[in-house]
Short mmCIF file of C-alpha atoms in Angstrom, two decimals:
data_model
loop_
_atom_site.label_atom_id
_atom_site.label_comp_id
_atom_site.label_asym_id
_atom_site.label_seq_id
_atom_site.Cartn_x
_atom_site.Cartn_y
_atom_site.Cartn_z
CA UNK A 1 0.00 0.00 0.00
CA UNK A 2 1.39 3.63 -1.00
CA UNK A 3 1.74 6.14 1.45
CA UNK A 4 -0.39 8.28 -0.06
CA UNK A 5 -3.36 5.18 -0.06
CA UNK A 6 -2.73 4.94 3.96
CA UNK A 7 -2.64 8.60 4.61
CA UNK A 8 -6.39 8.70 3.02
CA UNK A 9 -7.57 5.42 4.79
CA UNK A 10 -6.36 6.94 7.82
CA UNK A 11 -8.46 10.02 7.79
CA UNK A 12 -11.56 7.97 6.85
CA UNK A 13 -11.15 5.99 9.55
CA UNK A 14 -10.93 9.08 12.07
CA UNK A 15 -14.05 9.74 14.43
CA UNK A 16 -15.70 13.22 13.98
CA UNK A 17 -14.45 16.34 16.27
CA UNK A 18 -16.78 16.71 19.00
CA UNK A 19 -19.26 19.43 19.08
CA UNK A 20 -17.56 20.67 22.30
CA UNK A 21 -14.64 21.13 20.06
CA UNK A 22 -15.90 22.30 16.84
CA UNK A 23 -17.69 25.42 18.99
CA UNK A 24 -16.52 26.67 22.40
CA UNK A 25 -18.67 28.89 24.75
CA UNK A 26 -17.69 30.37 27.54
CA UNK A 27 -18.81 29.77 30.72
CA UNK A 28 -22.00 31.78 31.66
CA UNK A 29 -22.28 33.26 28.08
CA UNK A 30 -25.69 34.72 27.26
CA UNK A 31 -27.52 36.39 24.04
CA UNK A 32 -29.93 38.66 26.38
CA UNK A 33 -29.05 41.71 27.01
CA UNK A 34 -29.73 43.23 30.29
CA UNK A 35 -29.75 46.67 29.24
CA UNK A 36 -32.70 46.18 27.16
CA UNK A 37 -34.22 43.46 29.38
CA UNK A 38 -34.37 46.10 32.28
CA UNK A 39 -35.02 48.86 29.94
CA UNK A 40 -38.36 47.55 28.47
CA UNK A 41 -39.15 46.12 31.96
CA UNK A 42 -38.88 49.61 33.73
CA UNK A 43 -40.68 51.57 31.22
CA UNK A 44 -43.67 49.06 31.06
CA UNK A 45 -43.98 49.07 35.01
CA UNK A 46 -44.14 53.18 34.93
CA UNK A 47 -47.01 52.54 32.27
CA UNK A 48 -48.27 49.49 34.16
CA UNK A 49 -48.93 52.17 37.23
CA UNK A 50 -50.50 55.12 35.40
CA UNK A 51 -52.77 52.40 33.99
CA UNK A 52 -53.70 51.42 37.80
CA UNK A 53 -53.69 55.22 38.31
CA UNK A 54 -56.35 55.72 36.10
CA UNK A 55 -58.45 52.73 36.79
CA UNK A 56 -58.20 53.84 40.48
CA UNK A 57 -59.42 57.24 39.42
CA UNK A 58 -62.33 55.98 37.03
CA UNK A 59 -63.84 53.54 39.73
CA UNK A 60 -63.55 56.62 42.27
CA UNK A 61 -65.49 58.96 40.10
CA UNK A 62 -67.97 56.41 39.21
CA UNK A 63 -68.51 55.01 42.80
CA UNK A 64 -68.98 58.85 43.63
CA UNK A 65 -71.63 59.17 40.96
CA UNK A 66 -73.50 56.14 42.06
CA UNK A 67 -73.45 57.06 46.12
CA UNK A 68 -75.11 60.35 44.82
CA UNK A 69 -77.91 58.60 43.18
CA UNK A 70 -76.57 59.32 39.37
CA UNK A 71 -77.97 56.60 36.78
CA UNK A 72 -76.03 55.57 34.40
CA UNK A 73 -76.94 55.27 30.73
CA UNK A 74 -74.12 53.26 28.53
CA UNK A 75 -76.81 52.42 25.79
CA UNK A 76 -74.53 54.14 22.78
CA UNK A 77 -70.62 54.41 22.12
CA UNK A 78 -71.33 58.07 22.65
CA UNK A 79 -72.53 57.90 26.10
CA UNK A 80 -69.70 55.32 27.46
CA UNK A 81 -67.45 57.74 25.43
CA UNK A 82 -69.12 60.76 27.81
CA UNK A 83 -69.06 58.86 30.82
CA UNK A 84 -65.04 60.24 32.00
CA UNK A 85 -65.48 57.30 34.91
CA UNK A 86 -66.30 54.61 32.37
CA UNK A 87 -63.62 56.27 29.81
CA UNK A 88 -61.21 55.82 32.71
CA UNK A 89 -61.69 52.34 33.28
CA UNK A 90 -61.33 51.49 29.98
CA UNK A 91 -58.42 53.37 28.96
CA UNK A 92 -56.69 51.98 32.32
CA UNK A 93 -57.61 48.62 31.40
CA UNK A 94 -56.20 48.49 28.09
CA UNK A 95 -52.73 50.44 29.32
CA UNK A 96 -52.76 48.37 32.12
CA UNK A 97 -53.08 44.71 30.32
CA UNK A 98 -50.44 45.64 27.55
CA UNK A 99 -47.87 47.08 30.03
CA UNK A 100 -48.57 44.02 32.34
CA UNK A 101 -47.97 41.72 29.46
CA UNK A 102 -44.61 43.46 28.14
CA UNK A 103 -43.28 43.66 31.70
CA UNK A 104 -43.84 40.58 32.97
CA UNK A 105 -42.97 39.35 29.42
CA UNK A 106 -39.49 40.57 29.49
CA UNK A 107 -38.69 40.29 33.02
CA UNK A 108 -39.42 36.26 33.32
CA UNK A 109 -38.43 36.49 29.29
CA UNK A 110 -41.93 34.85 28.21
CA UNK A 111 -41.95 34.83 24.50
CA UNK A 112 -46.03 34.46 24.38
CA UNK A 113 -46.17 37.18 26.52
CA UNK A 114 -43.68 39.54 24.30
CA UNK A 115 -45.39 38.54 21.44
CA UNK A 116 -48.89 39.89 22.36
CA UNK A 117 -46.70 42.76 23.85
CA UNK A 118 -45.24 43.96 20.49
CA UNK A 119 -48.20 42.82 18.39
CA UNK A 120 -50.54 45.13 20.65
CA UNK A 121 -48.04 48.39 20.03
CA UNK A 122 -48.25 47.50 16.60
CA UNK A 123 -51.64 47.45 16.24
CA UNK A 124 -52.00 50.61 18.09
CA UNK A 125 -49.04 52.50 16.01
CA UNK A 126 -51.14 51.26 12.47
CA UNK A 127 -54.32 52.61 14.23
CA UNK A 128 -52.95 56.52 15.18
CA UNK A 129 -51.07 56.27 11.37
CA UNK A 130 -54.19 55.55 9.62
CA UNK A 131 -56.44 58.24 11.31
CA UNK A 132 -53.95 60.60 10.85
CA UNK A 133 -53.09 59.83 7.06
CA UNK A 134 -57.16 59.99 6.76
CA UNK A 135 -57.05 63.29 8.63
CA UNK A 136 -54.61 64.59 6.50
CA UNK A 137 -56.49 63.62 2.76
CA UNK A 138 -60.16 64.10 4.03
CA UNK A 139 -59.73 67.30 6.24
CA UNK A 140 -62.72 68.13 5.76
CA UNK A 141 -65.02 64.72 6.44
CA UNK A 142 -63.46 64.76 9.55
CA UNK A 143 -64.14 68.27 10.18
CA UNK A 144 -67.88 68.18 9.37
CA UNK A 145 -67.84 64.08 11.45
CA UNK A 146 -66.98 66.40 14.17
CA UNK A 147 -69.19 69.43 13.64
CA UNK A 148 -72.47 67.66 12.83
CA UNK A 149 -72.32 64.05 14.77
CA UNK A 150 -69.90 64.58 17.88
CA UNK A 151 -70.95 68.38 18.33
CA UNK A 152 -74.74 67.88 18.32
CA UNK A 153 -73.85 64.88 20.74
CA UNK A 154 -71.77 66.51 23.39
CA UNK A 155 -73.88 69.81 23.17
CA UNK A 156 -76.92 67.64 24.14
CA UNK A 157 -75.61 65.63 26.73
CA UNK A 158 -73.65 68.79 28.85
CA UNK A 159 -75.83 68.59 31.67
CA UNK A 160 -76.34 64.37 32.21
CA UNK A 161 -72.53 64.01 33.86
CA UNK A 162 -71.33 66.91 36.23
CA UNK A 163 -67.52 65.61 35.38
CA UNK A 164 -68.35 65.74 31.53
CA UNK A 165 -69.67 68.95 31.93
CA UNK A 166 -66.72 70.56 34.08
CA UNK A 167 -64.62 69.14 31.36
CA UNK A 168 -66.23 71.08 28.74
CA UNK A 169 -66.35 73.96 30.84
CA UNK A 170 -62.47 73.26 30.74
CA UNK A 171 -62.30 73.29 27.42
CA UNK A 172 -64.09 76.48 26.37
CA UNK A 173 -62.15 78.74 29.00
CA UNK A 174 -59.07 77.72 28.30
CA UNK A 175 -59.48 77.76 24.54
CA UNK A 176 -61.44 80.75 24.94
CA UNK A 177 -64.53 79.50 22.53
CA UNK A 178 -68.15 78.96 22.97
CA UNK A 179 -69.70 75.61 21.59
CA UNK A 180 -68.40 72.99 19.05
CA UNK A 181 -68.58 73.40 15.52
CA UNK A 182 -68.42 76.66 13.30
CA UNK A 183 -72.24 78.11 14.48
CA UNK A 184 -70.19 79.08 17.24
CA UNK A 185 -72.39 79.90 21.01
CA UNK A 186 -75.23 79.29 18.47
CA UNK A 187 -74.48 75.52 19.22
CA UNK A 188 -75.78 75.56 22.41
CA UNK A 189 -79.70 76.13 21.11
CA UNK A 190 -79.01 72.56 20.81
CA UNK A 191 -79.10 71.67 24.49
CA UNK A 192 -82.67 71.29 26.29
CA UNK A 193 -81.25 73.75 29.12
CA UNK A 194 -80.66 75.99 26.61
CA UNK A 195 -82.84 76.35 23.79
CA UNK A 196 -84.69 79.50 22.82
CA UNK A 197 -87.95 77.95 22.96
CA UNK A 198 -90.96 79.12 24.47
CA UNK A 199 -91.02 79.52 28.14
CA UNK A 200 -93.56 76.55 28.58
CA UNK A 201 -91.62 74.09 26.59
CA UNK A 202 -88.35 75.14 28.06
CA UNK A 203 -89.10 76.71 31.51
CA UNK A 204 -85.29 76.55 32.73
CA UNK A 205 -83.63 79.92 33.99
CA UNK A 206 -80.53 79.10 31.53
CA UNK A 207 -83.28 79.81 28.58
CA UNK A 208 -81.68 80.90 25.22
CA UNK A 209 -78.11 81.77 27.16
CA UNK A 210 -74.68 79.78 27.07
CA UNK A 211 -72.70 78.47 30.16
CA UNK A 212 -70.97 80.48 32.08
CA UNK A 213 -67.70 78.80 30.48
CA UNK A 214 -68.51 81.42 27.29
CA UNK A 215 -67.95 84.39 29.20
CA UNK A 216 -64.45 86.86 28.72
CA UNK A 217 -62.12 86.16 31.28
CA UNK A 218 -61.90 89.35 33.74
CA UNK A 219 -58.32 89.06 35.73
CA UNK A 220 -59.43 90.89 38.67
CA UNK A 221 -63.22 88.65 39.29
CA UNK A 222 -62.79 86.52 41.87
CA UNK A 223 -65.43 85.28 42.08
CA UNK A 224 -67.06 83.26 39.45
CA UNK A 225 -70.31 84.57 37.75
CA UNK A 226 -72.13 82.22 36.41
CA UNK A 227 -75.10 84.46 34.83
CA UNK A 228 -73.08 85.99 32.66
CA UNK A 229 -74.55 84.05 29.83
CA UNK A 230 -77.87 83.96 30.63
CA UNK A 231 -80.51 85.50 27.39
CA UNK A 232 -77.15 86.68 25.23
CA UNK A 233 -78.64 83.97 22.19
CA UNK A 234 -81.39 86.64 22.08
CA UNK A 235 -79.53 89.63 21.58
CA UNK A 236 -79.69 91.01 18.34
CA UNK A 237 -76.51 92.83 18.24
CA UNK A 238 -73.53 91.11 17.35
CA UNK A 239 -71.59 93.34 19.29
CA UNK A 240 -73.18 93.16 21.93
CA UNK A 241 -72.55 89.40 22.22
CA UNK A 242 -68.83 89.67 21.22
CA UNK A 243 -68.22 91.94 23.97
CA UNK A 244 -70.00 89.78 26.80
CA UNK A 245 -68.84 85.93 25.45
CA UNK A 246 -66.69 84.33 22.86
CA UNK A 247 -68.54 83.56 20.04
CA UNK A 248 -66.06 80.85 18.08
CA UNK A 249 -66.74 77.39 18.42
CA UNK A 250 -63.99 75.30 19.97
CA UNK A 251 -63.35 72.95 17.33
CA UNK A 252 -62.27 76.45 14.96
CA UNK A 253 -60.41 77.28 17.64
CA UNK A 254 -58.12 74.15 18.30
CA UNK A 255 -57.74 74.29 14.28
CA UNK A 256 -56.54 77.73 14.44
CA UNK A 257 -54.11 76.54 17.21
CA UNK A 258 -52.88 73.57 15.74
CA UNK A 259 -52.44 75.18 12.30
CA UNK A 260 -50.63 78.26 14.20
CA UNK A 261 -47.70 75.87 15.95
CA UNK A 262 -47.53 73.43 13.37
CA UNK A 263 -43.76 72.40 13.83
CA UNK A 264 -44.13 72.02 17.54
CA UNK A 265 -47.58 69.92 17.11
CA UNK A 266 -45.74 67.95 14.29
CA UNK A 267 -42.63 67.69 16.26
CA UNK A 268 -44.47 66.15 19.46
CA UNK A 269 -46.46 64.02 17.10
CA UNK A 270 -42.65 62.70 15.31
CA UNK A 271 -41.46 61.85 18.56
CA UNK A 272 -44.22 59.73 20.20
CA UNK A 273 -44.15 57.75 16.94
CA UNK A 274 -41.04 57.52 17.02
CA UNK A 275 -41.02 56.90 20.88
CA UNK A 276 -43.68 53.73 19.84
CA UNK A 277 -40.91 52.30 17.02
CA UNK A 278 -38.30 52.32 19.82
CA UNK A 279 -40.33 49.84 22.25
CA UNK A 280 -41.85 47.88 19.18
CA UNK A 281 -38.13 47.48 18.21
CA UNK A 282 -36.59 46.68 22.14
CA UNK A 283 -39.73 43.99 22.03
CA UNK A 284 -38.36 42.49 18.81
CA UNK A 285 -35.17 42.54 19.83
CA UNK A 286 -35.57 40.47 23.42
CA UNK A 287 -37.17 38.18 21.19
CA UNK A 288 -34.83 37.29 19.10
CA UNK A 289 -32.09 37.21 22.08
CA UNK A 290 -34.22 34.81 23.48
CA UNK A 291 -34.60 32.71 20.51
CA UNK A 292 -30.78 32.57 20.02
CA UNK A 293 -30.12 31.82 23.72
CA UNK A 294 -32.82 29.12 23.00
CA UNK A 295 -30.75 27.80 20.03
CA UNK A 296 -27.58 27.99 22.42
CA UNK A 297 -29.16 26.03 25.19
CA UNK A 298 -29.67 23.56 21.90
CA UNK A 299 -26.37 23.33 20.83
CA UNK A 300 -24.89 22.50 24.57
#
């Protein structure tokens, strides 16, 4: 036999290299990262809370309504959408589930868990993209959706929940307007309190006014007037309503606001999408640590 016939019969004869040898981990090597292990985990448990937070807040408020002999009426979208206890709850609950699932989900480094976690976010990133890429080609659906359904809706249903109501009253002083759409303090003809219609159909002392919400801002008032609005929807002088309440609907208003700071509005709206991508992407990535170190516990 040539040498070069042994040299091959010797090689085929050889047993395999081990798979300790052919790939050598160190001791107490692992794919997961901590930083983003402990980052996803913190942030979810700060989101986890606010979502207790607010379910703590809406069961308060709606606990408080039902001690005081409020009745509740959840027939439509609208009036669960009305309801700020109810809204609360919900809100809380959905914050509070996701969070839940993304924290315990990376700390204990449960794929299921991450996977709802991430597909969640994503489904609530392709949600705010796609009403505000309909926003931004039908302007003006949305504006009159707005004006004629949700306006008629909230005007009509200002006195059934005090907190609904203070939140409205919110609203108009701080964004100095009167009423929803573009009618303006007109809106509020709408409401049963305030209607212009005779006194036997409508015998309430608020007839054809506005809340006191309407009314200019005087820096030295202390105290709160809140008959200033009373009878100005009869007035037959513009001017004469100008000067008492503001006359532009809020929904005009936040327009002219939004379109007036558009780079900061569009810069805050940029950075909590891009705030969203970040955690979508730290949820990827733990998964597919954990699917390596899966692999790796495979391998050894």
């Amino acid at each position: 036999m040539s040498p070069r016939e042994q040299a091959y019969r010797e090689r085929a004869v050889a047993p395999a290299p081990s798979s300790s040898r052919r790939r050598r981990i160190p001791e107490g090597f692992t794919y997961i990262s901590s930083c983003v292990k402990y980052t996803m985990f913190f942030f979810n448990f700060l989101f986890w809370m606010c979502g207790l937070l607010l379910i703590a807040v809406g069961i308060y408020a709606t606990l408080d309504k039902w001690s005081n002999g409020e009745v509740f009426n959840l027939k439509t979208i609208y009036d669960v959408m009305f309801n700020i206890g109810f809204l609360f709850i919900i809100i809380g609950g959905v914050v509070c589930i996701v969070s839940f699932a993304g924290c315990i989900g990376s700390l204990r480094e449960n794929m299921f868990l991450l996977k709802f976690y991430s597909f969640c976010l994503l489904i609530f990133f392709l949600a705010e993209m796609t009403l505000m890429a309909l926003a931004f080609i039908y302007p003006h659906k949305l504006t009159e959706f707005l004006e004629n359904e949700l306006s008629e809706k909230l005007i009509a249903s200002y006195r059934d929940d005090l907190d609904f109501q203070n939140l409205i009253d919110l609203v108009q002083q701080d964004f100095e307007c009167c009423g929803i759409s573009s009618n303006g303090y007109r809106d509020w003809s709408k409401n049963e309190y305030f209607n212009c219609t005779t006194k036997e159909d409508n015998p309430s002392v608020e007839r054809c006014g506005v809340p006191y919400s309407c009314c200019h801002k005087e820096p030295n008032d202390v105290l709160v007037n809140f008959m200033c609005g009373f009878e100005v929807q009869e007035m037959k002088e513009v001017e004469d309503v100008v000067r008492k309440i503001n006359t532009e609907g809020c929904i005009p208003a936040i327009q002219a606001l939004i379109e007036g700071n558009l780079y900061p509005v569009g810069g805050i709206a940029i950075g909590i999408a891009l705030s969203q991508l970040f955690v979508i992407w730290l949820s990827r990535t733990l998964e597919g640590q954990i699917e390596s170190q899966k692999s790796l516990w495979t391998i050894q």
